[in-house]
Coordinates of C-alpha atoms in Angstrom, one line a residue:
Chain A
X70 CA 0.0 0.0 0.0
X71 CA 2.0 3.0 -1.1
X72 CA 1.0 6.7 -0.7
X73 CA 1.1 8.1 -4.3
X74 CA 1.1 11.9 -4.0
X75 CA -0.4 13.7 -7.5
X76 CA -1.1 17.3 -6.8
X77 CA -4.2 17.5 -7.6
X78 CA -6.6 14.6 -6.8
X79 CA -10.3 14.8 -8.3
X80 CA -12.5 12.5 -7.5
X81 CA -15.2 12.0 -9.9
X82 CA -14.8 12.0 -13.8
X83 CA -18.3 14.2 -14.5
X84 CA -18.4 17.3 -16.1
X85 CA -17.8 19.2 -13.1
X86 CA -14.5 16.7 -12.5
X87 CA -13.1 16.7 -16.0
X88 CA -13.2 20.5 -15.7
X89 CA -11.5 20.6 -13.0
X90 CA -8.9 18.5 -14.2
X91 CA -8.2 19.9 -17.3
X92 CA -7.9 23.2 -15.7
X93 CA -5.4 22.4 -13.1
X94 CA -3.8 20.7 -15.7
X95 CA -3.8 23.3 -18.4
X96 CA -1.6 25.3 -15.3
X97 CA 0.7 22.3 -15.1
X98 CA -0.2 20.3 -11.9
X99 CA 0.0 16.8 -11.6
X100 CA -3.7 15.7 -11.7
X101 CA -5.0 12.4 -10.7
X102 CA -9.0 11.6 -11.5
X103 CA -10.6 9.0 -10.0
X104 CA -13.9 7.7 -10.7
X105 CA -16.0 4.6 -10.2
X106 CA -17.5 4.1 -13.1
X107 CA -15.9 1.8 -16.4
X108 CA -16.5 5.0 -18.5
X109 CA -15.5 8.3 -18.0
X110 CA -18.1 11.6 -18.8
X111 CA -20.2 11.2 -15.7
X112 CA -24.2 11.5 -16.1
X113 CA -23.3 13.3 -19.6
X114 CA -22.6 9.7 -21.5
X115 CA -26.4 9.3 -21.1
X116 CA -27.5 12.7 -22.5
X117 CA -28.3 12.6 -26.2
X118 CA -29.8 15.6 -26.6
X119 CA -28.6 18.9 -27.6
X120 CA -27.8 21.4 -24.8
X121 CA -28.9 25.1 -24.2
X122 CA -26.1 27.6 -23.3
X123 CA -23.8 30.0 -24.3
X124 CA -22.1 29.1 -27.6
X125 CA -18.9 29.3 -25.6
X126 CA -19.7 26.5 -23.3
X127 CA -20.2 23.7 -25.6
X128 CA -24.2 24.8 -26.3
X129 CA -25.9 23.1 -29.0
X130 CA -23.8 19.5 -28.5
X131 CA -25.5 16.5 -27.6
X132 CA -23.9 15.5 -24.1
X133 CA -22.1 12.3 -25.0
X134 CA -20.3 14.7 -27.5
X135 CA -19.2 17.2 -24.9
X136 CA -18.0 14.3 -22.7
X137 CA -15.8 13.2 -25.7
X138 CA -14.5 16.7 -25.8
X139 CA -13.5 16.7 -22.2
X140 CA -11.8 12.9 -22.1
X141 CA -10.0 14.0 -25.1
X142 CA -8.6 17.0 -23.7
X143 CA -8.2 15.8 -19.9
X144 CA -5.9 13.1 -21.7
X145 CA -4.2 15.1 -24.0
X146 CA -3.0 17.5 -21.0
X147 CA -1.7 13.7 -19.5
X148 CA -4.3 13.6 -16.7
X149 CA -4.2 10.2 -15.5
X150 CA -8.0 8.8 -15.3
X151 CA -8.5 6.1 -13.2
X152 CA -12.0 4.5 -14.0
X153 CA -13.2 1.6 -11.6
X154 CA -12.3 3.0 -9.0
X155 CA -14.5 4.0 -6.1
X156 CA -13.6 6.3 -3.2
X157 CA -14.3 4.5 0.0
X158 CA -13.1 6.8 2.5
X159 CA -10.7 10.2 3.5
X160 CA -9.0 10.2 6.8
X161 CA -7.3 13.5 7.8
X162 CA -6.1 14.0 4.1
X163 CA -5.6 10.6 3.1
X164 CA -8.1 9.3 0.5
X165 CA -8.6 5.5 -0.1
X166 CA -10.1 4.1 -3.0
X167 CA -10.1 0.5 -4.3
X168 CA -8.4 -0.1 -7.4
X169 CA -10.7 -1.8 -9.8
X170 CA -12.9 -2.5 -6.5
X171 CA -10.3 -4.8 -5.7
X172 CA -7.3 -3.5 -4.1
X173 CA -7.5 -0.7 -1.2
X174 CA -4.9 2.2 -2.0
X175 CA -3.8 5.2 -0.4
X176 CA -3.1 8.8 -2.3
X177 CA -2.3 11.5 0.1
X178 CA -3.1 15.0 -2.6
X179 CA -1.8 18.3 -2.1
X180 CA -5.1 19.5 -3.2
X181 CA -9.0 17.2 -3.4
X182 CA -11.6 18.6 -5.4
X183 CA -14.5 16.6 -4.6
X184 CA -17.0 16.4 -7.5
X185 CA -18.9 13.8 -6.9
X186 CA -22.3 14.8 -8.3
X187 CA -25.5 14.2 -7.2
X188 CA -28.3 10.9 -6.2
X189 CA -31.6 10.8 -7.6
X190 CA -34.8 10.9 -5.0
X191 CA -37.6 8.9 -5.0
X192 CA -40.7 9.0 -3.8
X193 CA -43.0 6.1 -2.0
X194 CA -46.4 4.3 -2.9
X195 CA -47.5 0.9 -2.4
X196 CA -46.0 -0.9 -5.8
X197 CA -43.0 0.8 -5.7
X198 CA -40.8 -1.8 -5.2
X199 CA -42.0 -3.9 -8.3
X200 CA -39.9 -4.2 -10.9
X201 CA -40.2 -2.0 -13.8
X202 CA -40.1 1.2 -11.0
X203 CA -37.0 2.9 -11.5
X204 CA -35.3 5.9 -11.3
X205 CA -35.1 7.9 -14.3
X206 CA -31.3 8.0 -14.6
X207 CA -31.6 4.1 -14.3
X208 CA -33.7 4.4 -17.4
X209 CA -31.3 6.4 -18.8
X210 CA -28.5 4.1 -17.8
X211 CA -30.7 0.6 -19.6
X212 CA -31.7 2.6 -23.0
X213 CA -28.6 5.3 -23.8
X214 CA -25.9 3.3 -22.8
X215 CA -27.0 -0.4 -22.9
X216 CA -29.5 0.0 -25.7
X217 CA -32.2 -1.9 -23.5
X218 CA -35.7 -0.6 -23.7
X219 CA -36.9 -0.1 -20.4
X220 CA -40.6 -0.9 -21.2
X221 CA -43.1 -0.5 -23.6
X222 CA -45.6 1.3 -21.4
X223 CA -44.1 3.9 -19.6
X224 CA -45.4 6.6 -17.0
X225 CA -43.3 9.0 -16.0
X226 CA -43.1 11.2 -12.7
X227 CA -42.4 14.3 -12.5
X228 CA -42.2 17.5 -14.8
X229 CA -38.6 18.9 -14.4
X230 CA -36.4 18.7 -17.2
X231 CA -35.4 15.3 -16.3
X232 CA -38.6 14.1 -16.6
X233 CA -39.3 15.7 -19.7
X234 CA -35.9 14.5 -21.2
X235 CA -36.0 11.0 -20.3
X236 CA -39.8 11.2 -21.3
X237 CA -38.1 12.1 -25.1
X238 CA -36.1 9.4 -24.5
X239 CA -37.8 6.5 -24.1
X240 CA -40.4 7.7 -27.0
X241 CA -37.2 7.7 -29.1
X242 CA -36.1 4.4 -28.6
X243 CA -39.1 3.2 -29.2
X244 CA -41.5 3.4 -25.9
X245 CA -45.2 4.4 -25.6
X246 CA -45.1 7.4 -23.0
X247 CA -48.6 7.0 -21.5
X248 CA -47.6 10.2 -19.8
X249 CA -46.4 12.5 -16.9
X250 CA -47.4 13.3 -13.6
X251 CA -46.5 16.7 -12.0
X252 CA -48.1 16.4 -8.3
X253 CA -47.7 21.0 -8.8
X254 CA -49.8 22.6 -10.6
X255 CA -47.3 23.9 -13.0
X256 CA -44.8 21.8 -15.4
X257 CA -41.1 22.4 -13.9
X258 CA -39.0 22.2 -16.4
X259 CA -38.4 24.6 -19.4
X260 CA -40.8 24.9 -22.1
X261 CA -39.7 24.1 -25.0
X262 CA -38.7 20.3 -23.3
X263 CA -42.4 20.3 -22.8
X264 CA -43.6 21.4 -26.2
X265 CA -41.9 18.8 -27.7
X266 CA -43.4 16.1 -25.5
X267 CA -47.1 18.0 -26.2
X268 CA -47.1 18.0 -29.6
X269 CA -46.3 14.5 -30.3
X270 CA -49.0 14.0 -28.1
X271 CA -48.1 13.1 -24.7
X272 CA -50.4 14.2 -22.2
X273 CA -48.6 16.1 -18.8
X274 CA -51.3 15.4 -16.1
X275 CA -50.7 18.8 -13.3
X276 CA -51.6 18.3 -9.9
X277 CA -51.6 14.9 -9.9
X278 CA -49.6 12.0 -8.1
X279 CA -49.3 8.4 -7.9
X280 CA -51.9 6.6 -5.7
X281 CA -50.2 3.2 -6.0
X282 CA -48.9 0.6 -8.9
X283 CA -50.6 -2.5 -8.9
X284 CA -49.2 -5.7 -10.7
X285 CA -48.5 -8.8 -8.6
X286 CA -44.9 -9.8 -10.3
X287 CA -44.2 -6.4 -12.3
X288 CA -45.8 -3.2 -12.9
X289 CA -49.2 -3.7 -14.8
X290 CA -51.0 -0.8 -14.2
X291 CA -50.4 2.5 -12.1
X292 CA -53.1 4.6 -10.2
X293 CA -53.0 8.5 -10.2
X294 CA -55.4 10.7 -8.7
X295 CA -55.4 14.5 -8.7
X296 CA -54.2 16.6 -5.5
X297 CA -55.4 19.8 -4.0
X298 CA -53.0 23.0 -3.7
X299 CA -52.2 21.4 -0.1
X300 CA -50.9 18.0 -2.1
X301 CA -54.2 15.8 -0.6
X302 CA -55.6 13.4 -2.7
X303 CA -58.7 14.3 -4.6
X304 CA -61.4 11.3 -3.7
X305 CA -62.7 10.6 -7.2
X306 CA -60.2 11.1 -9.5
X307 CA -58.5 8.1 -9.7
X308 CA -57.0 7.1 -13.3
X309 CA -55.9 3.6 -13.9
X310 CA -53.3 3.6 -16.4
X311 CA -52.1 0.3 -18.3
X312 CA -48.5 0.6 -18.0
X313 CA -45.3 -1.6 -17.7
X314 CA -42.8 1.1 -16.3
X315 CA -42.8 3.8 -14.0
X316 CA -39.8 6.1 -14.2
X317 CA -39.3 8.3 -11.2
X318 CA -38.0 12.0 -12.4
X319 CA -38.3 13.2 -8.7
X320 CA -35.5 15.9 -7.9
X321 CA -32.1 15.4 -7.4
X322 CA -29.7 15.9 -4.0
X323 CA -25.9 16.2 -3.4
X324 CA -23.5 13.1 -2.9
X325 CA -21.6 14.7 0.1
X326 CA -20.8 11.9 1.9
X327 CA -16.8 11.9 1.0
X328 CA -17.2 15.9 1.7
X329 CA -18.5 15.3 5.1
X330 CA -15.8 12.7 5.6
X331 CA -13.4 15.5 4.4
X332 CA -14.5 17.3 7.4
X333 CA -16.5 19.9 5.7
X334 CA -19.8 21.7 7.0
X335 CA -22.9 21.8 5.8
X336 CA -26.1 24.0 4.9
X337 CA -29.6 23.4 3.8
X338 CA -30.8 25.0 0.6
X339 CA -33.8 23.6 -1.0
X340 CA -33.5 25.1 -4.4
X341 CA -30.0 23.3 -4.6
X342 CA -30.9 20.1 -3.5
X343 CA -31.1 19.8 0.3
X344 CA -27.6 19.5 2.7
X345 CA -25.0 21.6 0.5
X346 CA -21.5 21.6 1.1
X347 CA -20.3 24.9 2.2
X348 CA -18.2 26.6 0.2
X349 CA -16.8 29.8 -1.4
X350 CA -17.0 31.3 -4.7
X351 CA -13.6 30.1 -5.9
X352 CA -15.0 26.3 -4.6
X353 CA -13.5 26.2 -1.6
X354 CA -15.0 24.4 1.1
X355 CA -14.5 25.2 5.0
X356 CA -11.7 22.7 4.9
X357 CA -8.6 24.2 3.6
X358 CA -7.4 22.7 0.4
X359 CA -10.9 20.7 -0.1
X360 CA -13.0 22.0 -3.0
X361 CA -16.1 21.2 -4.3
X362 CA -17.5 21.7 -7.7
X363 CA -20.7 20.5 -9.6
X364 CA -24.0 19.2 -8.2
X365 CA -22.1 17.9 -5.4
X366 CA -21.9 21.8 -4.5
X367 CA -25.9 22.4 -5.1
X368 CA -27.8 20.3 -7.7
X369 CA -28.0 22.5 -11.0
X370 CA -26.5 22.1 -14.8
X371 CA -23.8 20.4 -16.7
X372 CA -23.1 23.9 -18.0
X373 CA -22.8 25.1 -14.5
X374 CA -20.7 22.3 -13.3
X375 CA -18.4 22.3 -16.2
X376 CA -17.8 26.1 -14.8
X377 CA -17.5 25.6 -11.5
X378 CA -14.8 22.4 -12.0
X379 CA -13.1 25.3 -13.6
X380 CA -13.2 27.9 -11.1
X381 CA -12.1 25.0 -8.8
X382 CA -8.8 23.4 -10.7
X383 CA -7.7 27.3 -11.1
X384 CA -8.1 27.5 -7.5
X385 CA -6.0 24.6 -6.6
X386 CA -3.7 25.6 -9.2
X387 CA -3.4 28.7 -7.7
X388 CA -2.9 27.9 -4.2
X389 CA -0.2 25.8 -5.5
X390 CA 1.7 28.1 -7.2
X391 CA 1.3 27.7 -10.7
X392 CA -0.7 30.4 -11.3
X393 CA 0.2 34.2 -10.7
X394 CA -2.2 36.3 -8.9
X395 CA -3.2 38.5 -11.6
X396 CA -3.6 35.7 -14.2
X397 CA -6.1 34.0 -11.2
X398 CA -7.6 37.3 -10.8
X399 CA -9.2 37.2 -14.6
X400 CA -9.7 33.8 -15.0
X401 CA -11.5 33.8 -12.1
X402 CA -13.5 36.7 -12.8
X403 CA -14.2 35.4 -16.0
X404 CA -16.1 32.4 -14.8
X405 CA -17.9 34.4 -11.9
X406 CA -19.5 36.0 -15.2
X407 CA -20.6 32.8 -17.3
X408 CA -21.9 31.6 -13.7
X409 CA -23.3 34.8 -12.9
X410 CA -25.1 34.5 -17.3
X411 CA -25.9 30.6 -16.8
X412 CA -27.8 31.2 -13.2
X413 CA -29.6 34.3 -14.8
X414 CA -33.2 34.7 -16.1
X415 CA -36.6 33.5 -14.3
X416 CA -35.0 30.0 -13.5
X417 CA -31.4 30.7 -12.7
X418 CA -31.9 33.8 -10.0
X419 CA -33.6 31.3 -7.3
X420 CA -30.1 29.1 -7.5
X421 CA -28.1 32.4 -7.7
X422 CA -29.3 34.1 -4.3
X423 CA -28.8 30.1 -3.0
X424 CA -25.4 30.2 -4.3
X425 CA -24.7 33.9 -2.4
X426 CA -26.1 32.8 1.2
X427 CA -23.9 29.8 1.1
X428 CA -20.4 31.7 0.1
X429 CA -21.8 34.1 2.9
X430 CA -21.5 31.3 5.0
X431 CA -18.1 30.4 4.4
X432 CA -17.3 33.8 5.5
X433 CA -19.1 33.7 8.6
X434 CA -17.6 30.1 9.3
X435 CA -14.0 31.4 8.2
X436 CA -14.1 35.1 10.5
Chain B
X19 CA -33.8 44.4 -25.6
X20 CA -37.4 42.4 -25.1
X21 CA -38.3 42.0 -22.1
X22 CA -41.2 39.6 -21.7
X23 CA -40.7 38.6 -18.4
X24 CA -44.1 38.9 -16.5
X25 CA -45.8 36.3 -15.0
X26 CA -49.1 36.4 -17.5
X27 CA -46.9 36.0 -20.5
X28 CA -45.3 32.6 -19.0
X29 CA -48.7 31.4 -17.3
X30 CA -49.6 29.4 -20.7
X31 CA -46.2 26.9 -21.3
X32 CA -45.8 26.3 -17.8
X33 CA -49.5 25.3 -17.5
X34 CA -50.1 22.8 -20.4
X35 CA -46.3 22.9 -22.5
X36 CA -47.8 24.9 -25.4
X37 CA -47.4 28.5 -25.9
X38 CA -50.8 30.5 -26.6
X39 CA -51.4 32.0 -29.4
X40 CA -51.1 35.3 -27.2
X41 CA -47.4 34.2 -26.4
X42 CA -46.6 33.6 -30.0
X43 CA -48.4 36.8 -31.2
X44 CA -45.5 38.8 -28.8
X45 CA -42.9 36.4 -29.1
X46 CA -39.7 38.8 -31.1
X47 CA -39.4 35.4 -33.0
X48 CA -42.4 34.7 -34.6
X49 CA -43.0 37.1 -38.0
X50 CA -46.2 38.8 -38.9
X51 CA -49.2 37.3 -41.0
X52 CA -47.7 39.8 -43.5
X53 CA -43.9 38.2 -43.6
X54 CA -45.5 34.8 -43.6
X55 CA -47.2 35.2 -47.1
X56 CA -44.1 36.4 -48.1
X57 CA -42.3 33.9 -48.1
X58 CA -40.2 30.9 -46.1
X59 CA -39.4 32.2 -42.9
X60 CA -37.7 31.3 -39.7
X61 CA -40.2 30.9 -36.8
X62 CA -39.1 30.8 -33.3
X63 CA -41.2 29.3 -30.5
X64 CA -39.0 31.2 -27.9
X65 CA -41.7 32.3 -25.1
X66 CA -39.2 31.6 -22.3
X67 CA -36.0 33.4 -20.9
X68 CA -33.6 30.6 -20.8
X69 CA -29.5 31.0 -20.8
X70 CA -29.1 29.7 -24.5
X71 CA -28.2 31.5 -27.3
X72 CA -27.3 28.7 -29.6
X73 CA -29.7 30.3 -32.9
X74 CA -28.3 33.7 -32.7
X75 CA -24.7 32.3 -33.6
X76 CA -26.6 29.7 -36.6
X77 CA -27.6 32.5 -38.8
X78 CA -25.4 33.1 -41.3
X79 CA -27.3 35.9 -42.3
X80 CA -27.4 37.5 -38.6
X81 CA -31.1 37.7 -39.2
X82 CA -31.0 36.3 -35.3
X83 CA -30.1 38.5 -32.2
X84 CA -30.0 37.7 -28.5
X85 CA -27.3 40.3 -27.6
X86 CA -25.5 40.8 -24.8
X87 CA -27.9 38.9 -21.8
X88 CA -27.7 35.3 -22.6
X89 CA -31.6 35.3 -21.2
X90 CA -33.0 37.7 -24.0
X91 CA -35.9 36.0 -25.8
X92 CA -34.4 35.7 -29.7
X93 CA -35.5 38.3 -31.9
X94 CA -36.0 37.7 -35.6
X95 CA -35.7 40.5 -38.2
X96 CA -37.8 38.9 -40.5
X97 CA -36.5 41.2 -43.1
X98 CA -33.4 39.6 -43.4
X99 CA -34.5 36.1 -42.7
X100 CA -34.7 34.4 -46.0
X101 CA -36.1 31.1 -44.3
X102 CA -33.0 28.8 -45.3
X103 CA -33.3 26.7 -41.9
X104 CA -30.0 26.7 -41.2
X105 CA -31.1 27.0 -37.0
X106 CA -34.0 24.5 -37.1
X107 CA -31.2 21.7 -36.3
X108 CA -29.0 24.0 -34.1
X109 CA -32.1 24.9 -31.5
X110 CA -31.8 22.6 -28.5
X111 CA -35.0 23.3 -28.0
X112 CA -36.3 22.0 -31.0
X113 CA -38.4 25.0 -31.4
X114 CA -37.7 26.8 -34.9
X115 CA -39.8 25.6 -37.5
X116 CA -39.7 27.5 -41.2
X117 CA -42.9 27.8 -42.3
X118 CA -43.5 29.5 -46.0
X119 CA -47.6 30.6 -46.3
X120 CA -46.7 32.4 -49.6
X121 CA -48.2 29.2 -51.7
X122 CA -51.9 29.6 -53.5
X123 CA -53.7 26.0 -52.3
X124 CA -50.7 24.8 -50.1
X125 CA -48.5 25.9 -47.0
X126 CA -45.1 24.4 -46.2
X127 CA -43.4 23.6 -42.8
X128 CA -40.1 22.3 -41.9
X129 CA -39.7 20.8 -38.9
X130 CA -37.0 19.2 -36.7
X131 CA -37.4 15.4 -36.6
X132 CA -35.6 12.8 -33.8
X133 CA -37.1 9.8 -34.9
X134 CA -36.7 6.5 -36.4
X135 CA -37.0 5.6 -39.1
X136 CA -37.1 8.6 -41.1
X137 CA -40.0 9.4 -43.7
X138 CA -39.3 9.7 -46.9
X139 CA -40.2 12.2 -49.9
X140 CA -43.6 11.5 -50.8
X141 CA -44.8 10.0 -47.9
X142 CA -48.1 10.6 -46.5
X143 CA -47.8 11.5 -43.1
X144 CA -50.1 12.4 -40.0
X145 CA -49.7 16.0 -39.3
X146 CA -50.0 17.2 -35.4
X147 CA -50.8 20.2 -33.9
X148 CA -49.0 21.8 -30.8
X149 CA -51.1 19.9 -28.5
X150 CA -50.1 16.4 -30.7
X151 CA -53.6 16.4 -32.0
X152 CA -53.7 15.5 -35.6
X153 CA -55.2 18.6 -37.8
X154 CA -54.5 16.8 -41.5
X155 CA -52.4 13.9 -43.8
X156 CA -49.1 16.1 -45.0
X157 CA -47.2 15.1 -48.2
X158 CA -43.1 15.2 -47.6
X159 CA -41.3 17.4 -49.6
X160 CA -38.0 17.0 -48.4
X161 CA -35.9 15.3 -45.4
X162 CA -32.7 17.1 -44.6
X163 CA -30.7 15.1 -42.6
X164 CA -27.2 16.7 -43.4
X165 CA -24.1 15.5 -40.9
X166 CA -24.0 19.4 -39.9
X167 CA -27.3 19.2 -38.8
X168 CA -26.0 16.2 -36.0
X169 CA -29.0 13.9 -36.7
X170 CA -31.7 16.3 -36.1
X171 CA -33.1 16.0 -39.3
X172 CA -35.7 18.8 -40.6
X173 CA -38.3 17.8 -42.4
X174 CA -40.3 19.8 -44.7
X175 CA -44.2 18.9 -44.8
X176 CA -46.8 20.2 -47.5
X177 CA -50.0 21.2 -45.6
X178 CA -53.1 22.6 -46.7
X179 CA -53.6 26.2 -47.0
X180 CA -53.9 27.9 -44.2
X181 CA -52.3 25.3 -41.3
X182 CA -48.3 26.4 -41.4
X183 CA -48.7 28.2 -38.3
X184 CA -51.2 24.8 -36.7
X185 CA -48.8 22.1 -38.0
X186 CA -46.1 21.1 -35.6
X187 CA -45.1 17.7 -35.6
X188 CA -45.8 14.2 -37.3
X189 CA -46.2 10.4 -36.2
X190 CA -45.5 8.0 -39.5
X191 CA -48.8 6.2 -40.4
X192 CA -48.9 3.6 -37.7
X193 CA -46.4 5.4 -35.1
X194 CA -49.0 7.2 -33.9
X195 CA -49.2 7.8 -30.1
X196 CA -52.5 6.0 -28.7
X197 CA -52.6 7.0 -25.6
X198 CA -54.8 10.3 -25.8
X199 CA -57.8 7.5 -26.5
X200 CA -57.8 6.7 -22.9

């Protein structure tokens, strides 16, 4: 069991994590990425569709195309990936992850940026534990990257834009989208996700939830009934829908548990999540040398988490040396503005006034 | 710039997925009746502020500006817009169609297509509206699936008179979605 020491150790090959790599990288630190998946590109090897954005930040590419772009370049600037390889603990500075689940090592960084993304939520009703209930990255997971259809009948839950997407999804490969169910009384995601799912005729059912899936060996049908503004069932409204597969699009929250191993401190902001790391706006969390960057730091974009790697591998990079101040200075700067453009307009100002309290925090933690 | 921000202008997407005619009346990227009978034209189903600006970067003719906030809606000087469709596959959105209402019995739409298989010139397809009801059978004119586009393919439908600004989207013969029957 050696103690390799790279000096910049990311765990988590997402966008957030190749970001940061590549960053630290471009300002010649040794950077070591470890993730355990077989495949680097985090949740962005699932996403076929074309991305919104600013044309600077890879906008208009399908998401298995940006996470090309970033392997490509993270090994280009002789980043050394390690796929396989999950991250089962950090003790004072010391992170161990098995090798190819196999063998326990050691790596004591100079520098951890901890991008570890987020977990899906789910929600409860009797059924939900048949099989043919499943998460929506899970559905994701069986059609994008294993080429499995997940069902024929499918009912998905919830109106964000994963629910939309994954809704677009599954009709694409071939799936009969019986339709979704937003328990508010408005759609959540962006609207021109939902247009395309209206206009090839998919119904979105508002202020509605699921009452319970029946089926004795798998899902064969699922009941919905319609809630009131206070989220109580409706008595009447039942709808039992034939269906094979329930995919549950249900929010989102932080992976934090290496952070909070890493000693750092927590806050609660629903709009990011639930339990945030705390953390500064250069990515640092309240443990010196530990940053953060990605959903892991608040549950939002790959566009957002791309930046925010970046902001975080210029950080270490700086605090190592490798970059002078004023060269920090504008870099830095630079991607305070496409974070301050990405979190703007009527969906982006809720996360940005999140993203303020928590670096207010930091400060109040660090006086 | 356009600032189309208040809560009544929003109220319709976020409550069904479809924008009202209302929001597509003062949505800067949908021409006038009068630019539609003139010829092919970009039409942009942009009711939302979103930080994207993918379009305004697509038009080769700069007939497309978001400017400076990321979050303007896109506006569309129609003038200059010679309806080539160059942005149809660029939107992530999938919401620019071209639609050309300067025809005497017939109207033409192009439209972005994800789907397999593709239809093919000639075809007789079902024509959908915004809400995926169908409104009429539509001849194809023309698939476009060019590598530039990256396999959003636009498709260009022949509709009768009068539905270019109704028809939206298309099911093959046969793919039709049946769950509205319920």
């Amino acid at each position: 069991m050696g103690i390799a020491r790279p000096e910049v150790l990311v765990i988590g090959a997402g966008p957030a994590g190749l970001a940061a790599a590549i960053e630290a990288a471009e300002h010649k630190a040794s950077v070591m990425v470890v993730d355990e998946n077989v495949r680097a590109g985090g949740q962005l090897i699932k996403q076929t569709h074309k991305f919104f954005g600013s044309e600077l930040h890879h906008a208009g590419i399908r998401g298995i195309n940006i996470a090309t772009k970033l392997v490509e370049r993270a090994v280009h600037l002789h980043v050394s990936i390690q796929l396989h390889t999950p991250v089962v603990a950090i003790f004072e500075g010391v992170v161990v992850m098995a090798k190819e689940e196999k063998v326990l090592e050691t790596i004591r960084p100079a520098r951890l940026i901890i991008a570890t993304g987020a977990i899906e939520n789910a929600i409860c009703f009797p059924g939900w534990t048949l099989p043919g209930v499943m998460t929506a990255g899970a559905a994701q997971t069986f059609v994008n990257i294993h080429r499995v259809r997940v069902g024929d009948r499918v009912v998905v839950v919830g109106s964000g834009n994963v629910g939309l997407i994954i809704a677009y999804q599954l009709r694409q490969a071939g799936s009969e989208i019986v339709g979704i169910v937003e328990a508010k009384p408005q759609i959540g995601g962006w609207g021109v996700h939902a247009s395309k799912i209206r206009r090839m005729g998919i119904p979105i059912w508002l202020s509605h939830t699921v009452k319970e899936v029946r089926g004795d060996d798998r899902v064969r049908t699922v009941v919905i009934h319609q809630i009131d503004s206070n989220f109580h069932p409706i008595p009447g409204t039942e709808k039992e829908l034939i269906a094979d597969t329930v995919c549950l699009a249900v929010g989102m929250r932080p992976q934090v548990h290496l952070v909070e191993m890493a000693g750092g401190s927590f806050v609660y902001e629903p709009v990011l999540g639930g339990i945030v790391p705390v953390h500064n706006e250069i990515m640092e969390t309240t443990v010196s040398g530990v940053y953060v960057a990605g959903d892991v730091a608040g549950v939002e974009e790959a566009s957002t988490a791309i930046v925010e790697g970046q902001l975080a591998g210029l950080a270490a990079a700086y605090s190592l040396g490798k970059v002078s101040r004023p060269a920090f200075e504008e870099r830095r700067n630079a991607y305070l503005q496409a974070l301050e453009e990405l979190r703007s307009g009527p969906f982006g100002d809720e996360r940005k006034e999140a993203k303020r309290r928590i670096w207010n925090h930091y400060d109040q933690l660090k006086q | 710039m356009t600032n189309l921000s208040n809560n009544k202008f929003e109220v319709t997407i976020r409550r069904c997925g479809v924008p009202s005619d209302e929001e597509l009346v003062r949505c800067p990227g949908v021409p006038n009746t009068k630019r539609l009978h003139q010829g092919p034209v970009a039409v942009i189903e942009c009711v939302e502020e979103i930080p994207c600006n993918v379009c305004e970067v697509s038009c080769p003719r700069g007939a497309i500006r978001i400017g400076k906030k990321i979050t303007n809606l896109p506006m569309l000087d129609s003038q200059s817009c010679v309806g080539c469709g160059l942005c149809i596959p660029k939107c992530p959105g999938l919401a620019i169609f071209v639609v050309d209402q300067s025809g005497k019995d017939i109207d033409k739409v192009s439209i972005p297509y994800e789907f397999l298989p593709l239809p093919k010139p000639g075809q007789i397809v079902t024509a959908l509206d915004r809400n995926g009801q169908p409104v009429c059978d539509a001849r194809v004119e023309r698939v476009n699936n060019d590598p530039r586009n990256d396999r959003t393919a636009v498709v260009t439908l022949l509709v009768p008179k009068g539905l270019g600004m109704k028809v939206r989207f298309f099911w093959l013969k046969g793919e039709e979605q049946d769950v509205q029957r319920e």
